[in-house]
Amino acid sequence: MNRFVFADPNLCIGCRTCEIACVVSHQADGKLTGVAPKDFSPRLTLVKNAHVTTPVMCRQCDDAPCAQVCPNNAIVLEDGYVKVIQSRCIGCKTCVIACPYGAMNVVTKMVEESKGASLFKRMVPKSQALKCDLCSHREAGPACVEVCPTSAIQIIEAETLQETSKQKREAAALNAAVAIVR
């Protein structure tokens, strides 16, 4: 099992601090200044409705449906998380359709392109998949977990998940045994 980030909707206040921390942590200079609104692309999505507010991000699936459908093998399970190898991504959006959590996004940015030995360069749109990478570039782990003011966002380690499952199975077995005795 892979570790993943989980958000408790009962604790989330919808402040969007997680989105800002995500964008800042993925900036080369580690700053938000100079990020145009059109380039503000967090790797999580804050969902708000009348009943709940919670960030939705990649669950780092062991069987990663997004990776299974990627025609260029741009999405791989490596180093304990599902990552997008941007140099292979063609922005086809099949991963977006395949993700059961709605955690994949495709972002289109203008990039410089030059053809052959041409001296002329032009700006062309380039689409690429974007998803939570557990801030693999940060020693401290996911920035969203670190900055959440209500601790609504937690990193769930494989061991924690296994222990929680074990406790739930034991409780279910105990409840079943009590019901039989009655």
PDB file of C-alpha atoms in Angstrom:
ATOM      1  CA  MET A   1       0.000   0.000   0.000  1.00  0.00           C
ATOM      2  CA  ASN A   2       1.135   3.506  -0.789  1.00  0.00           C
ATOM      3  CA  ARG A   3       0.946   6.429   1.573  1.00  0.00           C
ATOM      4  CA  PHE A   4      -1.455   9.200   0.662  1.00  0.00           C
ATOM      5  CA  VAL A   5      -2.907  12.477   1.883  1.00  0.00           C
ATOM      6  CA  PHE A   6      -6.384  12.454   3.403  1.00  0.00           C
ATOM      7  CA  ALA A   7      -8.589  15.414   4.316  1.00  0.00           C
ATOM      8  CA  ASP A   8     -11.250  15.309   7.028  1.00  0.00           C
ATOM      9  CA  PRO A   9     -14.265  17.303   5.800  1.00  0.00           C
ATOM     10  CA  ASN A  10     -15.410  17.749   9.412  1.00  0.00           C
ATOM     11  CA  LEU A  11     -12.297  19.809  10.151  1.00  0.00           C
ATOM     12  CA  CYS A  12     -11.798  21.679   6.867  1.00  0.00           C
ATOM     13  CA  ILE A  13     -12.807  25.355   6.995  1.00  0.00           C
ATOM     14  CA  GLY A  14     -12.254  26.043   3.282  1.00  0.00           C
ATOM     15  CA  CYS A  15      -9.492  28.608   3.819  1.00  0.00           C
ATOM     16  CA  ARG A  16      -7.554  27.458   0.716  1.00  0.00           C
ATOM     17  CA  THR A  17      -4.239  27.591   2.580  1.00  0.00           C
ATOM     18  CA  CYS A  18      -3.538  24.100   1.245  1.00  0.00           C
ATOM     19  CA  GLU A  19      -3.892  25.277  -2.360  1.00  0.00           C
ATOM     20  CA  ILE A  20      -1.507  28.183  -1.834  1.00  0.00           C
ATOM     21  CA  ALA A  21       1.043  25.971  -0.060  1.00  0.00           C
ATOM     22  CA  CYS A  22       0.834  23.454  -2.901  1.00  0.00           C
ATOM     23  CA  VAL A  23       1.489  26.062  -5.589  1.00  0.00           C
ATOM     24  CA  VAL A  24       4.295  27.727  -3.610  1.00  0.00           C
ATOM     25  CA  SER A  25       6.023  24.410  -2.895  1.00  0.00           C
ATOM     26  CA  HIS A  26       6.131  23.660  -6.622  1.00  0.00           C
ATOM     27  CA  GLN A  27       7.520  27.059  -7.660  1.00  0.00           C
ATOM     28  CA  ALA A  28      11.211  27.072  -8.531  1.00  0.00           C
ATOM     29  CA  ASP A  29      11.831  30.026  -6.200  1.00  0.00           C
ATOM     30  CA  GLY A  30       9.410  28.831  -3.504  1.00  0.00           C
ATOM     31  CA  LYS A  31       7.420  32.075  -3.701  1.00  0.00           C
ATOM     32  CA  LEU A  32       3.931  32.979  -4.830  1.00  0.00           C
ATOM     33  CA  THR A  33       4.920  36.376  -6.153  1.00  0.00           C
ATOM     34  CA  GLY A  34       4.898  36.482  -9.904  1.00  0.00           C
ATOM     35  CA  VAL A  35       2.400  33.639 -10.276  1.00  0.00           C
ATOM     36  CA  ALA A  36      -0.303  34.890 -12.615  1.00  0.00           C
ATOM     37  CA  PRO A  37      -3.861  33.775 -11.813  1.00  0.00           C
ATOM     38  CA  LYS A  38      -3.922  31.700 -15.001  1.00  0.00           C
ATOM     39  CA  ASP A  39      -0.788  29.870 -13.805  1.00  0.00           C
ATOM     40  CA  PHE A  40      -2.124  29.165 -10.296  1.00  0.00           C
ATOM     41  CA  SER A  41      -2.444  25.387 -10.547  1.00  0.00           C
ATOM     42  CA  PRO A  42      -2.606  23.557  -7.223  1.00  0.00           C
ATOM     43  CA  ARG A  43      -2.307  19.781  -7.344  1.00  0.00           C
ATOM     44  CA  LEU A  44      -5.442  19.419  -5.251  1.00  0.00           C
ATOM     45  CA  THR A  45      -8.978  20.705  -5.666  1.00  0.00           C
ATOM     46  CA  LEU A  46     -11.037  22.308  -2.923  1.00  0.00           C
ATOM     47  CA  VAL A  47     -14.619  21.085  -3.158  1.00  0.00           C
ATOM     48  CA  LYS A  48     -17.258  23.298  -1.576  1.00  0.00           C
ATOM     49  CA  ASN A  49     -20.994  22.832  -1.414  1.00  0.00           C
ATOM     50  CA  ALA A  50     -23.775  23.534   1.077  1.00  0.00           C
ATOM     51  CA  HIS A  51     -22.800  20.599   3.285  1.00  0.00           C
ATOM     52  CA  VAL A  52     -19.058  20.070   3.011  1.00  0.00           C
ATOM     53  CA  THR A  53     -15.760  21.721   2.225  1.00  0.00           C
ATOM     54  CA  THR A  54     -12.754  19.516   1.664  1.00  0.00           C
ATOM     55  CA  PRO A  55      -9.663  19.277  -0.513  1.00  0.00           C
ATOM     56  CA  VAL A  56      -9.592  16.345  -2.907  1.00  0.00           C
ATOM     57  CA  MET A  57      -6.239  15.001  -3.950  1.00  0.00           C
ATOM     58  CA  CYS A  58      -4.647  11.881  -5.400  1.00  0.00           C
ATOM     59  CA  ARG A  59      -4.968   8.766  -3.245  1.00  0.00           C
ATOM     60  CA  GLN A  60      -1.817   7.247  -4.763  1.00  0.00           C
ATOM     61  CA  CYS A  61      -3.709   4.074  -5.781  1.00  0.00           C
ATOM     62  CA  ASP A  62      -1.741   0.827  -5.805  1.00  0.00           C
ATOM     63  CA  ASP A  63      -3.420  -0.140  -9.082  1.00  0.00           C
ATOM     64  CA  ALA A  64      -3.531   3.485 -10.348  1.00  0.00           C
ATOM     65  CA  PRO A  65      -6.223   3.574 -13.053  1.00  0.00           C
ATOM     66  CA  CYS A  66      -4.612   6.751 -14.432  1.00  0.00           C
ATOM     67  CA  ALA A  67      -1.341   4.894 -15.022  1.00  0.00           C
ATOM     68  CA  GLN A  68      -3.109   1.926 -16.598  1.00  0.00           C
ATOM     69  CA  VAL A  69      -4.730   4.058 -19.297  1.00  0.00           C
ATOM     70  CA  CYS A  70      -1.836   6.406 -20.074  1.00  0.00           C
ATOM     71  CA  PRO A  71      -0.812   5.713 -23.689  1.00  0.00           C
ATOM     72  CA  ASN A  72       2.751   7.026 -23.169  1.00  0.00           C
ATOM     73  CA  ASN A  73       3.486   5.427 -19.804  1.00  0.00           C
ATOM     74  CA  ALA A  74       3.884   8.937 -18.425  1.00  0.00           C
ATOM     75  CA  ILE A  75       2.239   7.961 -15.122  1.00  0.00           C
ATOM     76  CA  VAL A  76       4.177   5.449 -13.036  1.00  0.00           C
ATOM     77  CA  LEU A  77       4.239   4.061  -9.526  1.00  0.00           C
ATOM     78  CA  GLU A  78       7.720   4.848  -8.269  1.00  0.00           C
ATOM     79  CA  ASP A  79       9.312   5.646  -4.898  1.00  0.00           C
ATOM     80  CA  GLY A  80       6.043   4.877  -3.080  1.00  0.00           C
ATOM     81  CA  TYR A  81       3.796   7.274  -4.984  1.00  0.00           C
ATOM     82  CA  VAL A  82       2.157   7.711  -8.372  1.00  0.00           C
ATOM     83  CA  LYS A  83       4.058  10.269 -10.411  1.00  0.00           C
ATOM     84  CA  VAL A  84       3.703  11.947 -13.769  1.00  0.00           C
ATOM     85  CA  ILE A  85       6.805  11.994 -15.927  1.00  0.00           C
ATOM     86  CA  GLN A  86       6.131  15.324 -17.622  1.00  0.00           C
ATOM     87  CA  SER A  87       8.532  14.737 -20.513  1.00  0.00           C
ATOM     88  CA  ARG A  88       6.343  11.816 -21.642  1.00  0.00           C
ATOM     89  CA  CYS A  89       2.931  13.410 -21.030  1.00  0.00           C
ATOM     90  CA  ILE A  90       1.009  14.455 -24.144  1.00  0.00           C
ATOM     91  CA  GLY A  91      -1.958  15.979 -22.304  1.00  0.00           C
ATOM     92  CA  CYS A  92      -4.503  13.548 -23.795  1.00  0.00           C
ATOM     93  CA  LYS A  93      -6.739  13.603 -20.681  1.00  0.00           C
ATOM     94  CA  THR A  94      -7.333   9.837 -20.502  1.00  0.00           C
ATOM     95  CA  CYS A  95      -5.977   9.905 -16.947  1.00  0.00           C
ATOM     96  CA  VAL A  96      -8.576  12.528 -15.999  1.00  0.00           C
ATOM     97  CA  ILE A  97     -11.357  10.248 -17.207  1.00  0.00           C
ATOM     98  CA  ALA A  98      -9.898   7.183 -15.469  1.00  0.00           C
ATOM     99  CA  CYS A  99      -9.297   8.709 -12.018  1.00  0.00           C
ATOM    100  CA  PRO A 100     -12.078   7.577  -9.652  1.00  0.00           C
ATOM    101  CA  TYR A 101     -11.429  10.514  -7.286  1.00  0.00           C
ATOM    102  CA  GLY A 102     -11.334  13.359  -9.803  1.00  0.00           C
ATOM    103  CA  ALA A 103      -7.807  14.101  -8.615  1.00  0.00           C
ATOM    104  CA  MET A 104      -6.162  14.424 -12.035  1.00  0.00           C
ATOM    105  CA  ASN A 105      -6.077  17.732 -13.864  1.00  0.00           C
ATOM    106  CA  VAL A 106      -4.690  18.724 -17.223  1.00  0.00           C
ATOM    107  CA  VAL A 107      -3.111  22.155 -17.323  1.00  0.00           C
ATOM    108  CA  THR A 108      -2.335  23.985 -20.540  1.00  0.00           C
ATOM    109  CA  LYS A 109       0.498  26.513 -20.592  1.00  0.00           C
ATOM    110  CA  MET A 110       2.186  28.419 -23.352  1.00  0.00           C
ATOM    111  CA  VAL A 111       5.740  27.214 -23.991  1.00  0.00           C
ATOM    112  CA  GLU A 112       8.446  28.335 -26.376  1.00  0.00           C
ATOM    113  CA  GLU A 113       8.994  26.151 -29.412  1.00  0.00           C
ATOM    114  CA  SER A 114      11.577  26.348 -32.165  1.00  0.00           C
ATOM    115  CA  LYS A 115      11.514  24.171 -35.247  1.00  0.00           C
ATOM    116  CA  GLY A 116      14.794  22.678 -36.413  1.00  0.00           C
ATOM    117  CA  ALA A 117      17.604  25.163 -36.960  1.00  0.00           C
ATOM    118  CA  SER A 118      15.155  28.034 -37.143  1.00  0.00           C
ATOM    119  CA  LEU A 119      16.121  31.266 -35.469  1.00  0.00           C
ATOM    120  CA  PHE A 120      12.479  31.987 -34.891  1.00  0.00           C
ATOM    121  CA  LYS A 121      10.703  30.769 -31.816  1.00  0.00           C
ATOM    122  CA  ARG A 122       7.003  30.797 -31.193  1.00  0.00           C
ATOM    123  CA  MET A 123       4.720  30.215 -28.264  1.00  0.00           C
ATOM    124  CA  VAL A 124       2.541  27.109 -28.484  1.00  0.00           C
ATOM    125  CA  PRO A 125       0.093  25.544 -26.028  1.00  0.00           C
ATOM    126  CA  LYS A 126       1.351  22.488 -24.122  1.00  0.00           C
ATOM    127  CA  SER A 127      -1.027  20.412 -22.019  1.00  0.00           C
ATOM    128  CA  GLN A 128       0.218  18.160 -19.235  1.00  0.00           C
ATOM    129  CA  ALA A 129      -1.297  16.109 -16.449  1.00  0.00           C
ATOM    130  CA  LEU A 130      -0.998  17.503 -12.958  1.00  0.00           C
ATOM    131  CA  LYS A 131      -1.646  15.618  -9.710  1.00  0.00           C
ATOM    132  CA  CYS A 132      -0.502  15.433  -6.115  1.00  0.00           C
ATOM    133  CA  ASP A 133       3.053  14.124  -5.897  1.00  0.00           C
ATOM    134  CA  LEU A 134       3.133  14.156  -2.070  1.00  0.00           C
ATOM    135  CA  CYS A 135       5.615  17.030  -2.422  1.00  0.00           C
ATOM    136  CA  SER A 136       8.289  14.429  -3.112  1.00  0.00           C
ATOM    137  CA  HIS A 137      10.794  17.262  -3.559  1.00  0.00           C
ATOM    138  CA  ARG A 138      10.338  18.352   0.101  1.00  0.00           C
ATOM    139  CA  GLU A 139      12.016  16.581   3.003  1.00  0.00           C
ATOM    140  CA  ALA A 140       9.235  17.789   5.318  1.00  0.00           C
ATOM    141  CA  GLY A 141       6.590  16.048   3.184  1.00  0.00           C
ATOM    142  CA  PRO A 142       3.397  17.499   1.736  1.00  0.00           C
ATOM    143  CA  ALA A 143       3.143  21.270   2.166  1.00  0.00           C
ATOM    144  CA  CYS A 144      -0.648  21.100   2.551  1.00  0.00           C
ATOM    145  CA  VAL A 145      -0.315  18.891   5.644  1.00  0.00           C
ATOM    146  CA  GLU A 146       2.227  21.265   7.169  1.00  0.00           C
ATOM    147  CA  VAL A 147       0.160  24.445   6.746  1.00  0.00           C
ATOM    148  CA  CYS A 148      -3.411  23.302   7.399  1.00  0.00           C
ATOM    149  CA  PRO A 149      -4.587  25.453  10.353  1.00  0.00           C
ATOM    150  CA  THR A 150      -7.126  22.875  11.590  1.00  0.00           C
ATOM    151  CA  SER A 151      -5.041  19.738  10.916  1.00  0.00           C
ATOM    152  CA  ALA A 152      -7.775  18.567   8.557  1.00  0.00           C
ATOM    153  CA  ILE A 153      -5.144  17.231   6.142  1.00  0.00           C
ATOM    154  CA  GLN A 154      -3.060  14.288   7.261  1.00  0.00           C
ATOM    155  CA  ILE A 155      -0.560  11.985   5.624  1.00  0.00           C
ATOM    156  CA  ILE A 156      -1.709   8.385   5.928  1.00  0.00           C
ATOM    157  CA  GLU A 157       1.190   5.959   5.973  1.00  0.00           C
ATOM    158  CA  ALA A 158       0.709   2.362   4.802  1.00  0.00           C
ATOM    159  CA  GLU A 159       1.347   1.077   8.331  1.00  0.00           C
ATOM    160  CA  THR A 160      -1.325   3.380   9.784  1.00  0.00           C
ATOM    161  CA  LEU A 161      -3.844   2.195   7.210  1.00  0.00           C
ATOM    162  CA  GLN A 162      -3.081  -1.448   7.946  1.00  0.00           C
ATOM    163  CA  GLU A 163      -3.399  -0.886  11.716  1.00  0.00           C
ATOM    164  CA  THR A 164      -6.697   0.976  11.292  1.00  0.00           C
ATOM    165  CA  SER A 165      -8.064  -1.859   9.134  1.00  0.00           C
ATOM    166  CA  LYS A 166      -6.969  -4.412  11.718  1.00  0.00           C
ATOM    167  CA  GLN A 167      -8.713  -2.497  14.516  1.00  0.00           C
ATOM    168  CA  LYS A 168     -11.922  -2.226  12.471  1.00  0.00           C
ATOM    169  CA  ARG A 169     -11.888  -5.963  11.691  1.00  0.00           C
ATOM    170  CA  GLU A 170     -11.392  -6.799  15.367  1.00  0.00           C
ATOM    171  CA  ALA A 171     -14.238  -4.459  16.387  1.00  0.00           C
ATOM    172  CA  ALA A 172     -16.528  -5.966  13.731  1.00  0.00           C
ATOM    173  CA  ALA A 173     -15.692  -9.493  14.888  1.00  0.00           C
ATOM    174  CA  LEU A 174     -16.343  -8.528  18.514  1.00  0.00           C
ATOM    175  CA  ASN A 175     -19.681  -6.927  17.608  1.00  0.00           C
ATOM    176  CA  ALA A 176     -20.670 -10.030  15.625  1.00  0.00           C
ATOM    177  CA  ALA A 177     -19.716 -12.272  18.552  1.00  0.00           C
ATOM    178  CA  VAL A 178     -21.792 -10.167  20.975  1.00  0.00           C
ATOM    179  CA  ALA A 179     -24.784 -10.324  18.611  1.00  0.00           C
ATOM    180  CA  ILE A 180     -24.544 -14.131  18.416  1.00  0.00           C
ATOM    181  CA  VAL A 181     -24.388 -14.490  22.224  1.00  0.00           C
ATOM    182  CA  ARG A 182     -27.598 -12.458  22.705  1.00  0.00           C
TER     183      ARG A 182
END
